Coordinates of C-alpha atoms and ligand atoms in Angstrom, one line a residue:
Chain A
M1 CA 0.0 0.0 0.0
D2 CA 2.8 2.4 0.9
F3 CA 4.5 1.4 -2.2
L4 CA 1.4 2.4 -4.2
N5 CA 1.2 5.6 -2.3
A6 CA 4.8 6.4 -3.1
L7 CA 4.2 5.7 -6.8
V8 CA 1.1 7.9 -6.8
A9 CA 3.0 10.8 -5.1
L10 CA 5.8 10.4 -7.7
A11 CA 3.3 10.4 -10.6
N12 CA 1.5 13.4 -9.2
F13 CA 4.4 15.6 -8.4
V14 CA 7.0 14.5 -10.9
L15 CA 5.9 12.2 -13.8
I16 CA 2.8 14.0 -14.9
P17 CA 4.0 17.6 -14.6
A18 CA 7.3 16.7 -16.2
T19 CA 5.7 14.9 -19.1
A20 CA 3.5 17.9 -19.8
Y21 CA 6.4 20.3 -19.5
G22 CA 8.6 18.0 -21.6
A23 CA 5.9 18.0 -24.4
Q24 CA 5.9 21.8 -24.3
L25 CA 9.7 22.0 -24.5
A26 CA 9.7 19.4 -27.3
L27 CA 7.4 21.5 -29.4
G28 CA 9.5 24.6 -28.7
A29 CA 12.7 22.7 -29.5
L30 CA 11.2 21.3 -32.7
G31 CA 10.8 24.9 -34.0
V32 CA 14.4 25.8 -33.0
T33 CA 15.8 22.7 -34.6
L34 CA 13.8 23.2 -37.9
I35 CA 15.2 26.8 -38.2
Y36 CA 18.7 25.5 -37.5
G37 CA 18.4 22.7 -40.0
I38 CA 16.9 24.8 -42.9
L39 CA 18.0 28.4 -42.3
R40 CA 21.2 27.3 -40.4
F41 CA 21.1 29.6 -37.5
S42 CA 20.0 29.6 -33.8
N43 CA 16.9 31.7 -33.6
F44 CA 17.1 33.7 -30.4
A45 CA 13.7 35.2 -31.1
H46 CA 12.0 31.8 -30.6
G47 CA 10.9 32.4 -27.0
D48 CA 9.4 35.8 -28.0
T49 CA 7.7 34.2 -31.1
M50 CA 6.0 31.8 -28.7
A51 CA 5.0 34.8 -26.6
F52 CA 3.6 36.7 -29.6
G53 CA 1.6 33.7 -30.8
T54 CA 0.2 33.1 -27.3
M55 CA -0.7 36.8 -27.0
V56 CA -2.7 36.7 -30.2
V57 CA -4.5 33.5 -29.0
I58 CA -5.2 35.2 -25.6
L59 CA -6.7 38.3 -27.3
V60 CA -8.9 36.1 -29.6
T61 CA -9.9 34.0 -26.6
W62 CA -11.1 37.0 -24.7
W63 CA -13.0 38.2 -27.7
L64 CA -14.7 34.8 -28.1
Q65 CA -15.5 34.7 -24.4
S66 CA -17.1 38.2 -24.6
L67 CA -19.3 36.8 -27.4
G68 CA -20.2 33.9 -25.1
I69 CA -18.5 31.3 -27.3
S70 CA -16.8 28.4 -25.5
L71 CA -15.7 24.9 -26.1
G72 CA -17.5 23.4 -23.0
P73 CA -15.1 21.4 -21.0
L74 CA -12.1 22.3 -23.2
P75 CA -10.4 25.7 -23.1
T76 CA -11.7 28.3 -25.5
A77 CA -8.0 29.0 -26.5
L78 CA -8.1 25.9 -28.7
L79 CA -10.7 27.7 -30.9
A80 CA -8.4 30.7 -31.1
L81 CA -5.2 28.7 -31.8
P82 CA -5.6 28.6 -35.6
V83 CA -6.0 32.4 -35.7
G84 CA -2.9 32.7 -33.5
I85 CA -0.9 30.5 -35.8
A86 CA -2.0 32.4 -38.9
V87 CA -1.1 35.8 -37.4
T88 CA 2.3 34.5 -36.1
G89 CA 2.9 33.0 -39.5
L90 CA 2.4 36.4 -41.2
L91 CA 4.7 38.0 -38.6
L92 CA 7.5 35.5 -39.2
I93 CA 7.2 35.7 -43.0
G94 CA 7.2 39.5 -42.7
T95 CA 10.3 39.3 -40.5
D96 CA 12.0 37.1 -43.1
K97 CA 11.2 39.4 -45.9
V98 CA 12.4 42.5 -44.0
V99 CA 15.4 41.0 -42.1
Y100 CA 16.6 37.5 -42.9
R101 CA 16.2 37.5 -46.7
F102 CA 18.7 40.3 -47.0
Y103 CA 21.3 38.3 -45.2
R104 CA 20.5 35.2 -47.2
Q105 CA 21.2 37.2 -50.4
Q106 CA 24.5 38.3 -48.8
K107 CA 25.3 34.7 -48.0
A108 CA 26.0 36.0 -44.4
K109 CA 27.7 33.9 -41.8
P110 CA 25.5 32.1 -39.2
I111 CA 26.7 34.4 -36.4
I112 CA 25.3 37.4 -38.3
Y113 CA 21.9 35.7 -38.5
V114 CA 22.1 35.0 -34.7
I115 CA 22.8 38.6 -33.9
A116 CA 20.0 39.7 -36.3
S117 CA 17.6 37.3 -34.5
L118 CA 18.7 38.9 -31.3
G119 CA 17.4 42.2 -32.7
V120 CA 14.2 40.6 -33.8
M121 CA 13.8 39.2 -30.3
F122 CA 14.0 42.7 -28.8
V123 CA 11.5 44.0 -31.3
M124 CA 9.0 41.1 -30.7
N125 CA 9.6 41.5 -27.0
G126 CA 8.6 45.1 -27.2
I127 CA 5.5 44.5 -29.4
V128 CA 4.2 41.9 -27.0
R129 CA 4.7 44.0 -23.8
F130 CA 3.3 47.0 -25.6
I131 CA 0.1 45.2 -26.6
I132 CA -0.7 43.0 -23.6
G133 CA 1.5 44.3 -20.9
V134 CA 4.1 42.6 -18.7
D135 CA 1.7 41.0 -16.2
D136 CA 0.7 37.5 -15.7
Q137 CA -2.4 36.6 -17.7
R138 CA -4.6 33.5 -17.1
F139 CA -6.7 32.5 -20.0
A140 CA -7.6 28.9 -19.2
D141 CA -11.3 28.1 -18.9
G142 CA -13.4 25.0 -19.2
E143 CA -13.1 22.0 -16.9
R144 CA -10.0 22.3 -14.7
F145 CA -9.4 18.6 -13.9
I146 CA -9.7 15.4 -15.8
I147 CA -9.1 13.6 -12.4
S148 CA -9.0 15.7 -9.3
A149 CA -7.0 14.6 -6.2
R150 CA -10.2 14.1 -4.1
D151 CA -11.9 12.0 -6.8
F152 CA -8.8 9.9 -7.1
R153 CA -8.6 9.3 -3.3
E154 CA -12.3 8.3 -3.3
M155 CA -11.9 6.1 -6.3
T156 CA -8.8 4.2 -5.0
G157 CA -9.0 4.5 -1.3
L158 CA -5.3 5.6 -1.2
D159 CA -4.0 8.3 1.1
E160 CA -2.2 10.0 -1.6
G161 CA -4.2 11.9 -4.2
L162 CA -3.4 12.2 -7.9
A163 CA -4.5 15.2 -9.9
F164 CA -4.5 15.1 -13.7
R165 CA -5.3 18.6 -15.0
T166 CA -7.1 19.2 -18.3
S167 CA -4.2 21.4 -19.5
Q168 CA -1.8 18.5 -18.9
G169 CA -3.9 16.0 -20.7
L170 CA -4.5 18.5 -23.5
T171 CA -0.7 19.2 -23.8
I172 CA 0.1 15.6 -24.2
V173 CA -2.7 14.9 -26.8
V174 CA -2.0 18.1 -28.8
A175 CA 1.8 17.5 -28.7
I176 CA 1.3 13.9 -30.0
I177 CA -0.9 15.1 -32.8
A178 CA 1.4 18.0 -33.8
V179 CA 4.5 15.7 -33.8
A180 CA 2.7 13.0 -35.8
L181 CA 1.6 15.7 -38.4
L182 CA 5.1 17.1 -38.6
F183 CA 6.8 13.8 -39.2
W184 CA 4.2 12.7 -41.7
F185 CA 4.8 16.0 -43.5
L186 CA 8.6 15.7 -43.4
N187 CA 8.8 12.0 -44.3
R188 CA 5.8 11.5 -46.7
T189 CA 5.1 14.6 -48.7
R190 CA 7.1 15.9 -51.6
T191 CA 7.4 19.3 -50.0
G192 CA 8.5 17.9 -46.7
K193 CA 11.1 15.7 -48.4
S194 CA 12.4 18.7 -50.3
M195 CA 12.9 20.5 -46.9
R196 CA 14.9 17.6 -45.6
A197 CA 16.9 17.5 -48.8
F198 CA 17.6 21.3 -48.5
S199 CA 18.7 20.8 -44.9
D200 CA 20.9 17.9 -45.8
N201 CA 22.8 19.4 -48.8
E202 CA 21.8 22.8 -50.0
D203 CA 23.9 22.9 -53.2
L204 CA 22.6 19.5 -54.3
A205 CA 19.0 20.6 -53.5
L206 CA 19.5 23.6 -55.9
L207 CA 20.9 21.2 -58.5
S208 CA 17.8 19.1 -58.1
G209 CA 15.6 22.1 -58.9
I210 CA 14.3 22.7 -55.3
N211 CA 13.4 26.4 -54.8
P212 CA 15.1 27.6 -51.6
E213 CA 12.7 30.6 -51.1
R214 CA 9.7 28.2 -51.0
V215 CA 11.5 25.9 -48.6
V216 CA 12.2 28.9 -46.3
L217 CA 8.6 30.1 -46.5
I218 CA 7.1 26.8 -45.5
T219 CA 9.7 26.4 -42.7
W220 CA 8.5 29.7 -41.2
L221 CA 4.9 28.7 -41.4
I222 CA 5.6 25.4 -39.6
V223 CA 7.7 27.2 -37.0
A224 CA 4.8 29.6 -36.4
A225 CA 2.5 26.7 -35.8
L226 CA 4.9 24.9 -33.5
A227 CA 5.8 28.0 -31.5
T228 CA 2.3 29.2 -31.0
T229 CA 1.0 25.7 -30.0
A230 CA 3.9 25.3 -27.6
G231 CA 3.3 28.8 -26.1
V232 CA -0.4 28.3 -25.7
L233 CA 0.0 24.9 -24.1
Y234 CA 2.5 26.3 -21.7
G235 CA 0.3 29.2 -20.9
L236 CA -2.7 27.0 -20.3
D237 CA -0.7 24.8 -18.0
K238 CA 1.0 27.5 -16.0
S239 CA 0.3 31.1 -17.0
F240 CA 1.3 33.7 -19.6
K241 CA 3.9 36.2 -18.8
P242 CA 6.2 37.7 -21.4
F243 CA 9.3 37.5 -19.3
T244 CA 8.7 33.8 -18.5
Y245 CA 8.5 33.0 -22.2
F246 CA 11.8 34.9 -22.8
Q247 CA 13.4 32.7 -20.1
L248 CA 12.0 29.5 -21.7
L249 CA 14.6 30.1 -24.4
L250 CA 17.2 28.4 -22.3
P251 CA 15.6 25.1 -21.6
I252 CA 14.3 25.0 -25.2
F253 CA 17.8 25.5 -26.7
A254 CA 19.2 23.0 -24.2
S255 CA 16.6 20.5 -25.4
A256 CA 17.4 21.1 -29.1
I257 CA 21.1 20.9 -28.5
V258 CA 21.1 18.0 -26.2
G259 CA 18.9 16.0 -28.6
G260 CA 21.1 17.0 -31.6
L261 CA 20.5 20.3 -33.4
G262 CA 18.8 19.9 -36.7
N263 CA 17.4 16.5 -35.7
P264 CA 13.6 16.6 -35.1
L265 CA 13.5 13.3 -33.1
G266 CA 16.4 14.6 -31.0
A267 CA 14.4 17.7 -30.2
I268 CA 11.6 15.7 -28.8
L269 CA 13.9 13.4 -26.8
G270 CA 15.9 16.4 -25.6
G271 CA 12.7 18.1 -24.4
F272 CA 11.8 15.2 -22.2
V273 CA 15.4 14.7 -20.9
I274 CA 15.5 18.4 -19.8
A275 CA 12.0 18.4 -18.4
Y276 CA 12.4 15.2 -16.3
S277 CA 15.8 16.3 -15.1
E278 CA 14.6 19.8 -14.1
V279 CA 11.5 18.5 -12.3
A280 CA 13.3 15.6 -10.6
V281 CA 16.3 17.6 -9.4
T282 CA 14.2 20.4 -8.0
Y283 CA 11.5 18.2 -6.4
A284 CA 11.6 17.4 -2.7
F285 CA 11.5 13.6 -2.5
R286 CA 10.8 13.5 1.2
K287 CA 7.2 12.4 0.8
V288 CA 7.9 9.6 -1.7
V289 CA 10.8 8.2 0.3
G290 CA 8.7 8.6 3.5
Y291 CA 6.2 6.0 2.1
L292 CA 8.9 3.6 1.1
L293 CA 11.1 3.6 4.3
P294 CA 10.1 2.4 7.7
E295 CA 9.2 5.2 10.1
S296 CA 12.5 4.9 12.1
L297 CA 14.5 5.7 8.9
E298 CA 12.3 8.6 7.8
P299 CA 14.5 11.3 6.3
E300 CA 14.8 14.6 8.1
G301 CA 15.6 16.9 5.2
L302 CA 13.4 17.6 2.2
L303 CA 15.6 15.4 0.0
Q304 CA 15.6 18.2 -2.6
L305 CA 18.8 18.4 -4.7
L306 CA 18.4 22.0 -5.8
S307 CA 15.9 24.6 -4.9
T308 CA 13.5 25.5 -7.7
D309 CA 15.3 28.8 -8.1
Y310 CA 18.1 26.9 -9.7
K311 CA 16.0 25.1 -12.3
F312 CA 17.8 26.8 -15.1
A313 CA 21.1 25.5 -13.8
V314 CA 19.8 22.0 -14.5
S315 CA 19.4 22.8 -18.2
F316 CA 22.9 24.2 -18.3
G317 CA 24.3 21.2 -16.4
I318 CA 22.7 18.6 -18.7
L319 CA 23.8 20.6 -21.7
L320 CA 27.4 20.6 -20.6
I321 CA 27.5 17.0 -19.7
V322 CA 26.0 15.9 -23.0
L323 CA 28.2 18.1 -25.1
L324 CA 31.3 16.9 -23.3
F325 CA 30.6 13.3 -24.2
R326 CA 28.6 13.7 -27.4
P327 CA 29.3 17.0 -29.1
T328 CA 26.6 16.5 -31.7
G329 CA 23.9 15.6 -29.1
I330 CA 22.2 12.4 -28.1
M331 CA 20.8 11.7 -31.6
K332 CA 23.2 12.6 -34.3
G333 CA 22.8 16.3 -35.1
K334 CA 25.0 19.0 -36.4
S335 CA 27.8 20.1 -34.1
V336 CA 27.5 23.7 -33.0
Chain B
M1 CA 46.8 17.4 -83.2
S2 CA 47.3 21.0 -82.3
G3 CA 48.3 22.1 -78.9
G4 CA 50.8 20.7 -76.5
S5 CA 53.8 22.1 -78.3
G6 CA 54.6 24.2 -75.3
Y7 CA 54.6 21.3 -72.9
E8 CA 57.1 18.7 -74.2
D9 CA 59.7 19.7 -71.7
R10 CA 57.5 19.1 -68.7
G11 CA 57.7 15.7 -67.3
N12 CA 54.9 16.2 -65.0
N13 CA 52.1 18.6 -65.4
D14 CA 50.7 18.2 -61.9
R15 CA 51.7 21.5 -60.3
S16 CA 51.3 20.0 -56.8
V17 CA 54.2 17.7 -57.7
T18 CA 56.5 20.2 -59.4
G19 CA 55.7 22.8 -56.7
T20 CA 55.2 25.7 -59.0
P21 CA 54.5 28.8 -56.9
V22 CA 50.8 29.5 -56.5
D23 CA 50.9 33.0 -57.9
H24 CA 51.5 31.5 -61.3
M25 CA 48.0 30.1 -61.1
G26 CA 46.5 32.7 -63.4
D27 CA 49.2 32.5 -66.0
P28 CA 47.7 32.0 -69.5
V29 CA 48.8 29.0 -71.4
P30 CA 51.4 29.4 -74.0
A31 CA 50.2 30.1 -77.5
G32 CA 49.0 27.0 -79.4
G33 CA 47.1 25.7 -76.4
H34 CA 43.7 26.2 -78.0
A35 CA 41.1 23.6 -78.7
E36 CA 40.6 22.4 -82.2
R37 CA 36.9 23.1 -82.8
V38 CA 36.1 19.7 -84.1
E39 CA 32.5 20.2 -85.2
G40 CA 32.3 22.1 -81.9
A41 CA 30.4 25.2 -82.9
D42 CA 27.2 23.4 -83.6
A43 CA 27.4 20.7 -80.9
F44 CA 24.4 20.0 -78.7
L45 CA 26.0 21.4 -75.6
I46 CA 29.0 23.6 -75.8
G47 CA 30.9 25.8 -73.4
E48 CA 32.7 28.0 -75.8
A49 CA 35.9 29.9 -75.1
M50 CA 35.0 30.1 -71.4
T51 CA 37.2 32.5 -69.3
G52 CA 36.4 33.1 -65.7
G53 CA 37.1 32.2 -62.0
Y54 CA 35.4 32.0 -58.6
G55 CA 33.9 35.2 -57.4
G56 CA 36.3 38.1 -57.8
G57 CA 39.3 35.9 -57.8
A58 CA 41.8 35.2 -60.6
D59 CA 40.7 33.5 -63.7
I60 CA 41.0 29.8 -63.5
L61 CA 39.6 29.0 -67.0
H62 CA 41.4 30.5 -70.0
D63 CA 39.6 30.4 -73.3
C64 CA 38.5 26.8 -72.5
T65 CA 36.1 25.0 -74.9
I66 CA 34.2 21.8 -74.3
A67 CA 31.4 20.3 -76.3
V68 CA 29.3 17.1 -76.6
N69 CA 26.8 15.7 -79.0
P70 CA 23.9 13.2 -78.5
G71 CA 25.1 9.6 -78.3
E72 CA 28.6 10.8 -77.5
I73 CA 30.7 10.5 -74.4
A74 CA 33.1 13.5 -74.0
V75 CA 35.8 13.1 -71.4
I76 CA 37.8 15.8 -69.7
V77 CA 41.2 14.7 -68.3
G78 CA 44.1 16.6 -66.8
P79 CA 46.2 17.0 -63.7
N80 CA 44.8 17.8 -60.3
G81 CA 43.8 21.5 -60.1
A82 CA 43.7 21.9 -63.9
G83 CA 40.2 23.3 -63.7
K84 CA 38.2 20.3 -64.8
S85 CA 35.6 20.7 -62.1
T86 CA 35.6 24.4 -62.6
A87 CA 34.9 23.9 -66.3
M88 CA 32.0 21.7 -65.5
K89 CA 30.6 24.2 -63.0
A90 CA 31.1 27.0 -65.6
V91 CA 29.0 25.0 -68.1
F92 CA 26.4 24.5 -65.4
G93 CA 26.3 28.2 -64.5
M94 CA 27.8 27.9 -61.1
L95 CA 30.4 30.6 -61.7
N96 CA 30.4 33.8 -63.7
L97 CA 32.1 33.8 -67.0
R98 CA 34.0 36.9 -68.0
K99 CA 34.2 35.7 -71.6
G100 CA 32.7 33.0 -73.7
R101 CA 29.3 31.5 -73.8
V102 CA 27.3 28.3 -73.1
V103 CA 24.9 27.0 -75.7
L104 CA 22.4 24.2 -75.2
D105 CA 20.7 22.8 -78.3
G106 CA 21.2 26.1 -80.2
E107 CA 20.0 28.3 -77.3
D108 CA 22.4 30.6 -75.5
I109 CA 22.0 29.8 -71.8
T110 CA 25.1 31.7 -70.6
H111 CA 23.0 33.8 -68.2
L112 CA 20.6 31.2 -66.8
T113 CA 20.8 30.1 -63.2
P114 CA 21.7 26.5 -62.4
Q115 CA 18.1 25.8 -61.4
A116 CA 16.9 27.1 -64.8
R117 CA 19.4 24.8 -66.5
V118 CA 18.0 21.9 -64.6
Q119 CA 14.6 22.9 -66.0
K120 CA 16.1 23.0 -69.5
G121 CA 17.1 19.3 -69.1
M122 CA 20.7 19.4 -67.8
G123 CA 21.7 16.9 -65.2
F124 CA 24.9 17.4 -63.1
V125 CA 26.6 15.1 -60.6
P126 CA 29.2 17.1 -58.7
Q127 CA 32.5 15.7 -57.6
T128 CA 31.8 16.0 -53.9
S129 CA 28.7 15.8 -51.7
N130 CA 26.7 14.5 -54.5
I131 CA 24.0 12.6 -52.5
F132 CA 21.6 13.4 -49.7
T133 CA 23.3 11.4 -47.0
S134 CA 20.5 11.5 -44.5
M135 CA 17.8 10.4 -46.9
T136 CA 17.1 6.9 -48.2
V137 CA 18.2 5.8 -51.7
Q138 CA 14.7 6.0 -52.9
E139 CA 14.2 9.5 -51.5
N140 CA 17.4 10.6 -53.2
L141 CA 16.0 9.4 -56.5
E142 CA 12.6 11.2 -55.8
M143 CA 14.5 14.4 -55.1
G144 CA 16.2 13.9 -58.5
A145 CA 12.8 14.0 -60.0
F146 CA 11.7 17.0 -58.0
T147 CA 11.1 19.2 -61.1
R148 CA 8.9 16.6 -62.7
R149 CA 5.2 16.7 -62.2
D150 CA 4.4 13.6 -64.2
D151 CA 4.6 10.0 -63.0
F152 CA 8.3 9.1 -62.6
R153 CA 8.0 5.6 -61.3
E154 CA 8.9 4.2 -64.7
T155 CA 12.2 6.2 -64.7
M156 CA 12.9 5.0 -61.2
E157 CA 12.4 1.4 -62.4
Q158 CA 14.9 2.1 -65.2
V159 CA 17.4 3.4 -62.7
Y160 CA 16.9 0.3 -60.6
D161 CA 17.4 -1.9 -63.6
L162 CA 20.6 0.0 -64.4
F163 CA 21.9 -0.2 -60.8
P164 CA 20.3 -3.3 -59.3
I165 CA 22.1 -2.8 -56.0
L166 CA 20.1 0.4 -55.4
R167 CA 16.8 -1.5 -55.6
E168 CA 18.1 -3.8 -52.9
K169 CA 19.1 -0.8 -50.7
R170 CA 16.2 1.5 -51.6
D171 CA 15.1 2.0 -48.0
Q172 CA 18.6 2.5 -46.6
A173 CA 20.1 5.9 -45.8
A174 CA 22.3 6.8 -48.7
G175 CA 25.0 7.9 -46.3
E176 CA 25.3 4.3 -45.1
L177 CA 26.3 3.0 -48.5
S178 CA 29.8 2.2 -49.8
G179 CA 31.6 4.8 -51.9
G180 CA 30.8 3.0 -55.1
Q181 CA 27.2 2.5 -54.3
R182 CA 27.0 6.2 -53.4
Q183 CA 28.3 7.1 -56.9
Q184 CA 25.5 4.9 -58.3
V185 CA 23.0 6.8 -56.2
A186 CA 24.5 10.1 -57.4
V187 CA 24.3 9.1 -61.1
G188 CA 20.8 7.6 -60.6
R189 CA 19.6 10.9 -59.0
A190 CA 20.8 12.9 -62.0
L191 CA 19.1 10.4 -64.4
M192 CA 15.7 10.9 -62.7
T193 CA 15.1 14.2 -64.4
K194 CA 15.3 12.4 -67.7
P195 CA 18.1 14.8 -68.6
K196 CA 18.8 15.8 -72.2
V197 CA 22.5 16.0 -71.3
L198 CA 24.3 14.4 -68.3
M199 CA 27.4 15.9 -66.7
L200 CA 29.4 13.7 -64.4
D201 CA 32.4 15.0 -62.3
E202 CA 34.6 12.0 -61.5
P203 CA 31.8 9.4 -61.2
T204 CA 34.4 6.7 -60.5
A205 CA 36.2 8.5 -57.7
G206 CA 37.1 6.0 -54.9
V207 CA 35.6 3.0 -56.7
S208 CA 37.3 -0.4 -57.0
P209 CA 38.5 -1.4 -60.5
I210 CA 35.7 -3.9 -61.0
V211 CA 33.0 -1.5 -59.9
M212 CA 34.6 1.1 -62.0
D213 CA 34.4 -1.1 -65.2
E214 CA 30.8 -1.7 -64.3
L215 CA 30.1 2.0 -63.8
F216 CA 31.7 2.7 -67.2
D217 CA 29.5 0.0 -68.7
R218 CA 26.4 1.7 -67.2
I219 CA 27.5 5.1 -68.5
I220 CA 28.0 3.6 -72.0
E221 CA 24.5 2.1 -71.6
V222 CA 23.0 5.5 -70.7
S223 CA 24.9 7.1 -73.6
R224 CA 23.4 4.5 -76.1
T225 CA 19.9 5.8 -75.2
G226 CA 21.1 9.0 -76.9
I227 CA 21.9 11.1 -73.9
P228 CA 25.1 13.1 -74.4
I229 CA 27.5 12.6 -71.6
L230 CA 30.2 15.0 -70.5
M231 CA 32.4 13.7 -67.8
V232 CA 35.6 14.4 -65.9
E233 CA 37.8 11.3 -65.2
Q234 CA 40.9 10.7 -63.2
N235 CA 41.2 7.2 -64.7
A236 CA 42.3 8.8 -68.0
R237 CA 43.2 5.6 -69.9
Q238 CA 39.9 3.8 -69.3
A239 CA 37.9 6.9 -69.8
L240 CA 39.6 7.9 -73.1
E241 CA 39.0 4.3 -74.3
I242 CA 35.2 4.9 -74.2
A243 CA 35.4 8.6 -75.2
D244 CA 34.2 9.8 -78.5
R245 CA 35.7 13.1 -77.7
G246 CA 38.6 13.8 -75.3
Y247 CA 39.8 17.0 -73.8
V248 CA 43.1 17.4 -71.9
L249 CA 43.0 20.5 -69.7
V250 CA 46.1 22.1 -68.3
Q251 CA 46.0 25.2 -66.2
G252 CA 42.5 26.0 -67.2
A253 CA 43.1 25.8 -71.0
N254 CA 42.7 23.2 -73.6
A255 CA 46.0 21.4 -74.1
H256 CA 44.9 18.6 -76.4
T257 CA 41.6 17.8 -78.0
G258 CA 40.6 14.8 -80.2
T259 CA 38.8 11.5 -80.2
G260 CA 39.6 9.3 -77.3
K261 CA 41.6 7.0 -79.6
D262 CA 43.7 9.8 -81.0
L263 CA 44.6 11.1 -77.6
L264 CA 45.5 7.6 -76.4
A265 CA 47.8 7.3 -79.4
D266 CA 49.3 10.8 -79.1
P267 CA 52.8 10.4 -77.7
D268 CA 52.6 13.8 -76.0
V269 CA 49.5 12.9 -74.1
R270 CA 50.8 9.5 -73.3
Q271 CA 54.0 10.9 -71.8
S272 CA 52.5 13.7 -69.8
F273 CA 49.2 12.2 -68.5
L274 CA 49.1 8.5 -69.0
G275 CA 52.5 7.7 -67.6
G276 CA 54.2 6.6 -70.8
Ligands
ATP1 N1 35.2 27.2 -54.8 C1 36.4 27.6 -55.2 N2 36.7 28.9 -54.9 C2 37.9 29.3 -55.3 N3 38.8 28.6 -56.0 C3 38.5 27.4 -56.3 C4 37.3 26.8 -55.9 N4 37.2 25.5 -56.3 C5 38.4 25.3 -57.0 N5 39.2 26.4 -56.9 C6 40.5 26.5 -57.6 O1 40.4 26.3 -58.9 C7 41.5 25.6 -59.4 C8 40.9 24.4 -60.3 O2 40.2 23.6 -59.4 P1 39.3 22.4 -59.9 O3 38.5 21.9 -58.8 O4 38.6 22.9 -61.1 O5 40.4 21.3 -60.4 P2 40.2 19.9 -61.0 O6 40.8 19.9 -62.3 O7 38.8 19.5 -60.9 O8 41.1 19.0 -60.0 P3 40.8 17.5 -59.4 O9 41.3 16.6 -60.4 O10 41.7 17.5 -58.2 O11 39.4 17.4 -59.1 C9 42.3 25.1 -58.2 O12 43.5 25.9 -58.2 C10 41.4 25.4 -57.0 O13 42.2 25.9 -56.0
MG2 MG1 37.7 18.1 -59.8

């Protein structure tokens, strides 16, 4: 019984939150990795792209709510998501036309793109804060729980409760659908294959008649979809705050690099590695261990390796360790 | 044969061996080093009197002419760094010509981009990184057919018939194949466009003698279907044996031109390039 309680506590505080967080990081890292694979630079504006997309979704959600439109038990934000993706897509394509295309024609070095993306980051940052402000915004509505802790205790008779929030379930389902769609697109369609070919060998892609501008355009559209979806899921699960999204850049980059930059499967794997590590290292295991050990051996401390304030250090740590032993990431990616 | 008169005293034309200083790179060839325009002017594909180099750098090609006709195999040989690959790239529009022109089937294509030349029916297999290593053999072939909107399965079957090993490995990543198999993928990819002319830069690089013979056989087979083939070869003797037209390039200029047999018989060429 105590063993079951320990397991439930572990699932409740570590496994479920980390899985949802991992799915959000994975979607973010997929966007970063796609840009790196196709456009060949690390896009520092990715966190703020997520913030921009989420902001649009929040505004549309509020408008829908004011009209009295809702999705019942599901958050209204799902209805607003396509609009957010479309507007973010337009923004990214506009940015490409105004900023990145110029450097492409110059055949600029990757570092120049990176610095340009830093500039884009500041601009997007400003736009988002200007429109929606710097404060926390909550926009989740509908049913809060799929299983609440109390229901779970009543159902199972265990001491320990297990809560499974709608936002967590939604994150996992939406992430699976998004990843399945992306892989189907990249591996099965003519356009998707041409993107992989372009990422693999740009010169040969040109010799095969693949149009680079079209590949770039489609990449930005997919990135808009991934970034907005990741941002909205994160915002539903936690809350929306521009600064938090900017900070998400670190774990997202860590995920993409740990998994192997330019490798989509690696981005997903990296997302979960970072998320599980971050949650596990900053969780106080006292409760879980307490169930497993006899009372006399009960630990005194919290059994927490690092305080949650240091969660970003975990991303950095993992990044360092992986790069020391596998410079191209866990799955074979391009070395940075 | 014209040309070559200025070269007799040079035992080895490979500058990396003789150690000629690099700043001589742009030196024009001595007079008499021009190509004989054997029915060149009205050839199917011709790079005529091409002069140019990479970007703003020194000229690498000097008044260089290469041409090929349907059903023919034209072979370019010459020492390392002679500008053979550069000449191929010039014909494919991958560097700017300062002088000269490129004509395909009577049409001047000097100012077309490489992509536009693909659309016009030119296929090119570069010397290096000529396959998509992370994609399967079949996907490589599909990418070769990217510009085609019709059903290309029949062409793919023909490529598989030509290179049976590729059918066997169709679902394997091309980067996991052996060097010789990769060259087959590279040639197969270029064939997928159903090109009107095929340009191969050292298709037999790094290939064992047996596979090399086989690859040459395949290339002859392709040529029999009427596709003109322009190729650069390091294995000069074998290549000239199957060549209808041979070009010896030295320092970016035509040194000797003639039928493969003529060149093989030419004592000059034998001494300087074929090792006696
Ligand atoms: N991308 C490039 N940019 C500048 N110079 C180049 C470039 N590629 C080749 N060159 C120069 O052009 C000259 C001719 O090179 P090229 O590759 O055409 O020789 P090659 O005849 O094909 O030699 P090999 O038999 O070794 O393939 C060399 O001196 C080389 O340094
Ligand atoms: Mg070469």
